[in-house]
CSV table of N, CA and C in Angstrom, one decimal:
chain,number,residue,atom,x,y,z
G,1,UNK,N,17.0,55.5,0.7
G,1,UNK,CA,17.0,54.7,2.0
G,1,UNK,C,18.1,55.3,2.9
G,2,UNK,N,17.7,55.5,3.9
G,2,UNK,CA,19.0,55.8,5.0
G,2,UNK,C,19.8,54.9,5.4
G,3,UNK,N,20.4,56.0,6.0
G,3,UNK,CA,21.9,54.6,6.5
G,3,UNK,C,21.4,53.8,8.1
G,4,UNK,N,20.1,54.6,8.9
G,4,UNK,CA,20.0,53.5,10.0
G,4,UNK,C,18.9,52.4,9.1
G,5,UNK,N,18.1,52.3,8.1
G,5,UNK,CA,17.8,51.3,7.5
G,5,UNK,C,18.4,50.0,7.0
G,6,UNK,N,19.0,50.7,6.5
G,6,UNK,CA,20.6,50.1,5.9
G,6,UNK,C,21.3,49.3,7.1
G,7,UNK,N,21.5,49.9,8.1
G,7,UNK,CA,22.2,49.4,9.4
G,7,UNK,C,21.0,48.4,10.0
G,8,UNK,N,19.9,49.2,10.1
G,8,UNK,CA,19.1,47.7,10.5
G,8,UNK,C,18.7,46.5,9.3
G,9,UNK,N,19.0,46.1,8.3
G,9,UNK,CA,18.9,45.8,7.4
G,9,UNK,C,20.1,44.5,7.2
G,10,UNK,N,21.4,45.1,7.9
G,10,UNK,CA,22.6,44.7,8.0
G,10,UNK,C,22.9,43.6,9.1
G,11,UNK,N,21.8,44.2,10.3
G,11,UNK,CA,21.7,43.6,11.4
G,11,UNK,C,20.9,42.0,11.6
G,12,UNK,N,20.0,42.3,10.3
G,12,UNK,CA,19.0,41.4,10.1
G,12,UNK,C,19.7,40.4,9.4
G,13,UNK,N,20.4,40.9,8.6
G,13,UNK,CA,21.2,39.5,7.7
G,13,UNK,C,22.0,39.1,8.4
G,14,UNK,N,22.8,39.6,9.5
G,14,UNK,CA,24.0,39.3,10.2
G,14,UNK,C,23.1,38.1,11.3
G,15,UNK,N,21.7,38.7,12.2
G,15,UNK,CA,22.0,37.6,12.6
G,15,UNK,C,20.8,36.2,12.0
G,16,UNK,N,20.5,36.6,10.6
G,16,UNK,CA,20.2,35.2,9.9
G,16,UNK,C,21.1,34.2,9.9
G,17,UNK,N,22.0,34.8,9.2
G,17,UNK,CA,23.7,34.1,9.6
G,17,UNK,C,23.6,33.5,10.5
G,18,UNK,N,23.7,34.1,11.1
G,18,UNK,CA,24.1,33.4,12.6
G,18,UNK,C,23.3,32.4,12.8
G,19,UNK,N,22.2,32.3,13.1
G,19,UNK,CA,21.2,31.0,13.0
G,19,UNK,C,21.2,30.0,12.2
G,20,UNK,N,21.6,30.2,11.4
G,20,UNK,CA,21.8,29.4,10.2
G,20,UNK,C,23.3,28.4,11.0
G,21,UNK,N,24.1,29.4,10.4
G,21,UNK,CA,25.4,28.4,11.1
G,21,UNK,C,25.3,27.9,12.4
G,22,UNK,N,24.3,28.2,13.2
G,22,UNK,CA,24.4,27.5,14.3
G,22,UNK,C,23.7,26.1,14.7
G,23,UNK,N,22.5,26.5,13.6
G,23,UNK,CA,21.9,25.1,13.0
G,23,UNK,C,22.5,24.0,12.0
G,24,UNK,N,23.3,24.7,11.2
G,24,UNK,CA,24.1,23.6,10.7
G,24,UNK,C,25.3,23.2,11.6
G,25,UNK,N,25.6,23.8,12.6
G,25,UNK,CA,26.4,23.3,13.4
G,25,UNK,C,26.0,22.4,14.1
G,26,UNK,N,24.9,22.7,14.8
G,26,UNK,CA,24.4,21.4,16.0
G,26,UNK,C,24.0,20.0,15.1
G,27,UNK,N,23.9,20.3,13.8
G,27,UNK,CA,23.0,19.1,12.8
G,27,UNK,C,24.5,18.5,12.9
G,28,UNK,N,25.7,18.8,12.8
G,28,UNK,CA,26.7,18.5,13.1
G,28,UNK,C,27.5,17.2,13.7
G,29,UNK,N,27.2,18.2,15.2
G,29,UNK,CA,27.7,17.8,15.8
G,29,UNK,C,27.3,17.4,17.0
G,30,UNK,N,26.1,17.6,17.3
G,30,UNK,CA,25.1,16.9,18.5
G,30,UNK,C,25.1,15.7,18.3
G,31,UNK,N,25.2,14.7,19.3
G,31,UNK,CA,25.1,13.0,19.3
G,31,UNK,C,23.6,12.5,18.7
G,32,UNK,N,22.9,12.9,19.5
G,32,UNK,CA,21.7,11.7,19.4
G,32,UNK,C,20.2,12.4,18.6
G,33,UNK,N,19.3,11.6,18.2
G,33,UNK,CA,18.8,12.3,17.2
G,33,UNK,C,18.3,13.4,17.5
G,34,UNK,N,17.4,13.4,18.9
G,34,UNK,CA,16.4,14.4,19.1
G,34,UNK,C,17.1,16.0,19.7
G,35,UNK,N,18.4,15.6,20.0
G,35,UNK,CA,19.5,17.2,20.0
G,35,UNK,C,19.4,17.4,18.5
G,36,UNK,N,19.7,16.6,17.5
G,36,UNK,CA,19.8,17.2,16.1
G,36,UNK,C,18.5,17.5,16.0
G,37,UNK,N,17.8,17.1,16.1
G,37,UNK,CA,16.4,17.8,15.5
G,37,UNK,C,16.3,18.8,16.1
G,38,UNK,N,16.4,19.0,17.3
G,38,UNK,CA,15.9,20.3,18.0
G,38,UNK,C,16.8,21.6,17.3
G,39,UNK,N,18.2,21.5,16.9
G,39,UNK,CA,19.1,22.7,16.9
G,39,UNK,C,18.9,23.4,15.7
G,40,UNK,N,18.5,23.0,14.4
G,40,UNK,CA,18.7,23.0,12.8
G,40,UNK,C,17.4,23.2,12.5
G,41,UNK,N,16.0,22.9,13.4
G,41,UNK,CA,14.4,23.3,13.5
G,41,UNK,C,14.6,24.7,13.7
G,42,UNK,N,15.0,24.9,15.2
G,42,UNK,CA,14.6,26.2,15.5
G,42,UNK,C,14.9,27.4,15.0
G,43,UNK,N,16.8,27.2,14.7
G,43,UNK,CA,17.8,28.3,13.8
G,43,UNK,C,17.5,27.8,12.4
G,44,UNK,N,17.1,27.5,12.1
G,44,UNK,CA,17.2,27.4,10.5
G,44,UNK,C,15.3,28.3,10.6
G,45,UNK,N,14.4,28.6,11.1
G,45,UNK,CA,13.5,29.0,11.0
G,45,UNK,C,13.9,30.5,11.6
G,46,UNK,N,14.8,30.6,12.5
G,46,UNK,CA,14.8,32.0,12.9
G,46,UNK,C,16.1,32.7,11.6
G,47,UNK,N,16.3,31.9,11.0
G,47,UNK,CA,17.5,32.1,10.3
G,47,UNK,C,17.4,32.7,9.0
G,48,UNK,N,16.6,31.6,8.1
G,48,UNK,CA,15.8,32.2,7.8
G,48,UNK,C,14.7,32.8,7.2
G,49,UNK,N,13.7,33.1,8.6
G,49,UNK,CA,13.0,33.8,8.3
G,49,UNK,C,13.8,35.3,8.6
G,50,UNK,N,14.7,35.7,9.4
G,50,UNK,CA,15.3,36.8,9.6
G,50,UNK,C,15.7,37.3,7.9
G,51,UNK,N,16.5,36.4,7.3
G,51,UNK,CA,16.9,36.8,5.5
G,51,UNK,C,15.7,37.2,4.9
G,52,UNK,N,14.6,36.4,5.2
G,52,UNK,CA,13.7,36.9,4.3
G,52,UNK,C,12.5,38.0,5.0
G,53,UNK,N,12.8,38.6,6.2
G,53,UNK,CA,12.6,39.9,6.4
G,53,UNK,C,13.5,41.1,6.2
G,54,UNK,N,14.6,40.9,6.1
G,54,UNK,CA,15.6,41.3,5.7
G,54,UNK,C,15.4,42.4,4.0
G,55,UNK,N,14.9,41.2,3.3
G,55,UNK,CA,14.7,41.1,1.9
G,55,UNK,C,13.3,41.6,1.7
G,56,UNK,N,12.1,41.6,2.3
G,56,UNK,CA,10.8,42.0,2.1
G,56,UNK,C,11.2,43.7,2.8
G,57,UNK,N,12.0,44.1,3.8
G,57,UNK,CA,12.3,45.5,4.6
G,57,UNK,C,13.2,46.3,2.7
G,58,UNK,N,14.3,45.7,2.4
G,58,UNK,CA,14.5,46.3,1.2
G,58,UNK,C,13.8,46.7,0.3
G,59,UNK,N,13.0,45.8,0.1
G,59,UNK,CA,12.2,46.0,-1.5
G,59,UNK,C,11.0,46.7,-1.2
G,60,UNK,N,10.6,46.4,0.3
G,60,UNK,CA,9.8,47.8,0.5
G,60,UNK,C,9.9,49.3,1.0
G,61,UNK,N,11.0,49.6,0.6
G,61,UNK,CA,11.7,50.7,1.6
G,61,UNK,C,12.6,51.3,0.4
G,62,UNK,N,13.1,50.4,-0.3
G,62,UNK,CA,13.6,51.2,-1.5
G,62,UNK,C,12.6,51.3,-2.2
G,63,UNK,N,11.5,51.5,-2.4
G,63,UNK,CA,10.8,52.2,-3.5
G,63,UNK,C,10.6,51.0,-4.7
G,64,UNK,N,10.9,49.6,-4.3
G,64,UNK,CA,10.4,48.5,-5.7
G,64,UNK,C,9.4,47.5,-5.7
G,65,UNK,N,9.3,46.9,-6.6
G,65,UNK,CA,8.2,46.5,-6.4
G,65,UNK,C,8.5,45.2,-5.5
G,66,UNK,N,7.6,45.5,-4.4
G,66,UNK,CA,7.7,44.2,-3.4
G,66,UNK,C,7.1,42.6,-3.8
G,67,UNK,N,7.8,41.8,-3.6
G,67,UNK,CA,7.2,40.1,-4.3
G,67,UNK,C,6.6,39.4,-3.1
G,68,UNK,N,5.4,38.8,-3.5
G,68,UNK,CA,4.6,38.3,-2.2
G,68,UNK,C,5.3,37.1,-1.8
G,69,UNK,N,6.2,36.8,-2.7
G,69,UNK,CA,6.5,35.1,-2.9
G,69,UNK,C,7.0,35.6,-1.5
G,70,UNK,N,8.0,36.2,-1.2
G,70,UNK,CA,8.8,36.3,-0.3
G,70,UNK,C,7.9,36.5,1.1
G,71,UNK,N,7.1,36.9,1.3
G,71,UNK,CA,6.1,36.8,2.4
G,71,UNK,C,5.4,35.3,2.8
G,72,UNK,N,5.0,34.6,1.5
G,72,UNK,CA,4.5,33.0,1.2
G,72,UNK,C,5.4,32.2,1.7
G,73,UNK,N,6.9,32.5,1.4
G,73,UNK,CA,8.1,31.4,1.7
G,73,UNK,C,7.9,31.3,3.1
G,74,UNK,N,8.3,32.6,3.8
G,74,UNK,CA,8.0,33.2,5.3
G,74,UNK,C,7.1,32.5,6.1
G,75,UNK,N,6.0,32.4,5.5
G,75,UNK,CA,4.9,31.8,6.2
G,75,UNK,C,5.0,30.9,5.9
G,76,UNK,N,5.5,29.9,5.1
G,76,UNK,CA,5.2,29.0,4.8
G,76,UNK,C,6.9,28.2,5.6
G,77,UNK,N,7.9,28.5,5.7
G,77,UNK,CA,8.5,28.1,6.4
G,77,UNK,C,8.2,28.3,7.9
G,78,UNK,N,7.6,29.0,8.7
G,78,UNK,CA,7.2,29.2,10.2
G,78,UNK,C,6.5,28.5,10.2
G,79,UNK,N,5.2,27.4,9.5
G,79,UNK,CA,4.4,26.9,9.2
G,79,UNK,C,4.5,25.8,9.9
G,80,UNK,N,5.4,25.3,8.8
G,80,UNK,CA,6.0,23.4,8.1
G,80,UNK,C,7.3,23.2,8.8
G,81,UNK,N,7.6,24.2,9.5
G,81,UNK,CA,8.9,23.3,10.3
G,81,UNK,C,8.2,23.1,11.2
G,82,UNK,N,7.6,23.7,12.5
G,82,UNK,CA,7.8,23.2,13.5
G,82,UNK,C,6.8,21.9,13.2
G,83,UNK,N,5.9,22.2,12.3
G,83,UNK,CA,4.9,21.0,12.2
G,83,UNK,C,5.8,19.5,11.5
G,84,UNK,N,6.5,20.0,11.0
G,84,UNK,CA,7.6,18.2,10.4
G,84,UNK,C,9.1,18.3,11.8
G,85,UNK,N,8.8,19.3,12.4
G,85,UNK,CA,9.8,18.6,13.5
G,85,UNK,C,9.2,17.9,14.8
G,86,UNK,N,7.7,18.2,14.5
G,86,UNK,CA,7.0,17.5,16.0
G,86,UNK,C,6.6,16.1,15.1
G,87,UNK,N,6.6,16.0,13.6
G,87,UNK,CA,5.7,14.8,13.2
G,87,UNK,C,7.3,13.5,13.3
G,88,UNK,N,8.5,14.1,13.1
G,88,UNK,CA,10.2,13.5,13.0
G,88,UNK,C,9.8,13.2,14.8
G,89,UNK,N,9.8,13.9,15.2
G,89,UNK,CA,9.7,13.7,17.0
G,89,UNK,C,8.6,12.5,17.3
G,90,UNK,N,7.8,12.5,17.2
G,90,UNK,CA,6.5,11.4,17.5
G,90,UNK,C,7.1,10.0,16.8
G,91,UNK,N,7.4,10.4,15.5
G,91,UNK,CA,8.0,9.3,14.8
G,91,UNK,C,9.2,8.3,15.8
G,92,UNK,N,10.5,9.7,16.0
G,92,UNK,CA,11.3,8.8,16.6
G,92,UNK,C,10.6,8.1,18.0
G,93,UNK,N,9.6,8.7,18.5
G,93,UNK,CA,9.0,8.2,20.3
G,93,UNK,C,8.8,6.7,19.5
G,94,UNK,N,7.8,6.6,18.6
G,94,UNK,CA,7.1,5.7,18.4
G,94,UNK,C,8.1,4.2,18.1
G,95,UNK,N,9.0,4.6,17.6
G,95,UNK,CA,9.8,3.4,17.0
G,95,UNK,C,11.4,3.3,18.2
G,96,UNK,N,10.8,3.7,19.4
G,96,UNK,CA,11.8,3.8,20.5
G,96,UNK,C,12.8,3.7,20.5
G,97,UNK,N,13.7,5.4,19.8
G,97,UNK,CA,14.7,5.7,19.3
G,97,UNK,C,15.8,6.2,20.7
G,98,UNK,N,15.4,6.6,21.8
G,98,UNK,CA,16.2,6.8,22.3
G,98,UNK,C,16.5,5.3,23.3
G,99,UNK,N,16.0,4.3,23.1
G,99,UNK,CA,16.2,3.0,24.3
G,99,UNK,C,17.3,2.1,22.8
G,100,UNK,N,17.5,2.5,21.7
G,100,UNK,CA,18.4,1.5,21.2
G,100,UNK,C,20.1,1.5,21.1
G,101,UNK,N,20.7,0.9,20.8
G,101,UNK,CA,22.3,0.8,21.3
G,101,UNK,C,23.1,2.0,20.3
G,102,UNK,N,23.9,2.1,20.5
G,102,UNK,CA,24.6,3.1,19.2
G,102,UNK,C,24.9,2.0,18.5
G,103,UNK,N,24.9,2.9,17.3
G,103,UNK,CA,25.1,2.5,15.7
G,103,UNK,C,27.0,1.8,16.2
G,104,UNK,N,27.1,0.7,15.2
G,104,UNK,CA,28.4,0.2,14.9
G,104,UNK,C,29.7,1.6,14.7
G,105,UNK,N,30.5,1.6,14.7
G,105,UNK,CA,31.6,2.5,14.4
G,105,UNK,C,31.4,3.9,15.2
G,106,UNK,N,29.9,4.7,15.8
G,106,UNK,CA,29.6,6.2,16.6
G,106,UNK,C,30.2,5.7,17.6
G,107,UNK,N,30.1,7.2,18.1
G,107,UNK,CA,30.6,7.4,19.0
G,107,UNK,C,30.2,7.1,20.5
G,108,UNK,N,30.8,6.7,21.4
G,108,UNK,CA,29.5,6.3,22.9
G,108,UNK,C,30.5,6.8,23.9
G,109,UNK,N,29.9,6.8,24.8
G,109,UNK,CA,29.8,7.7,26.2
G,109,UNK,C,31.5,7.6,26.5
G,110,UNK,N,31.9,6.4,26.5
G,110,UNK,CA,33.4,6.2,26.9
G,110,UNK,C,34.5,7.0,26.2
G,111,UNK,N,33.6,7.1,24.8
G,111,UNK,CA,34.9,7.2,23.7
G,111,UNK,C,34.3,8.4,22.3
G,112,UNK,N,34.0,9.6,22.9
G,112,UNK,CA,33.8,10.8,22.2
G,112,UNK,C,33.5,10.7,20.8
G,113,UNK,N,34.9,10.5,20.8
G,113,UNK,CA,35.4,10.7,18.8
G,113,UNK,C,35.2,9.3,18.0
G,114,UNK,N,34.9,8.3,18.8
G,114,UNK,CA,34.7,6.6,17.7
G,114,UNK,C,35.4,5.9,18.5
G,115,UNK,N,35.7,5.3,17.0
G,115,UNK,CA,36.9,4.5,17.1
G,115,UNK,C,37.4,4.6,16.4
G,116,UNK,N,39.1,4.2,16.8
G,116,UNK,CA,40.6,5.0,16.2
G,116,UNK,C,40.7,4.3,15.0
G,117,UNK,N,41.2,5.4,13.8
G,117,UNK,CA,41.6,4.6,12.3
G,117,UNK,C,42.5,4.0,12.1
């Protein structure tokens, strides 16, 4: 394998990473549900599916034997997220999630971080 393979290879996992953590970031730290749903949908699918091309470019490029599973996960996670983030989304419309009060102790518009311990 060469070293620009290798380098793109590197590039791929680097920015899996990156999606990933940015998705578990916003599941975080976004307020209200439908920002969390949107942030941890989209990067955790570009995230990864990025690792797991990453991982099918190795095993086919070094000369081994390539595993389908890893192409099935692939497709099968581009699949089923966005389809269980639009079915989580209808859900919250339906049971009128964004017209209710905040939860006891979160955080609200005045007061960022809660309330004080």
């Amino acid at each position: 394998m060469s070293w620009v393979v290798a380098i793109a290879l590197v590039l791929l996992l680097a920015a899996g990473c990156f999606f990933i953590l940015v998705g578990s970031y916003s599941l975080v730290k976004l307020s209200e549900f439908f920002k969390r749903l949107h942030g941890p949908t989209k990067a955790s699918t570009l995230g990864v599916g990025c690792v797991l091309l990453a991982s099918v470019g190795y095993h086919w490029l070094s000369d081994t034997d390539p595993q389908p599973r890893e192409l099935l996960v692939t497709a099968f996670l581009f699949i089923t997220a966005p389809i269980s983030a639009h079915l989580m989304a209808k859900a919250a419309l339906s049971l009128h999630m964004a017209e209710r009060p905040p939860q006891p102790g979160g955080a609200t518009e005045e007061d960022p971080q809660g309330p004080a311990a």
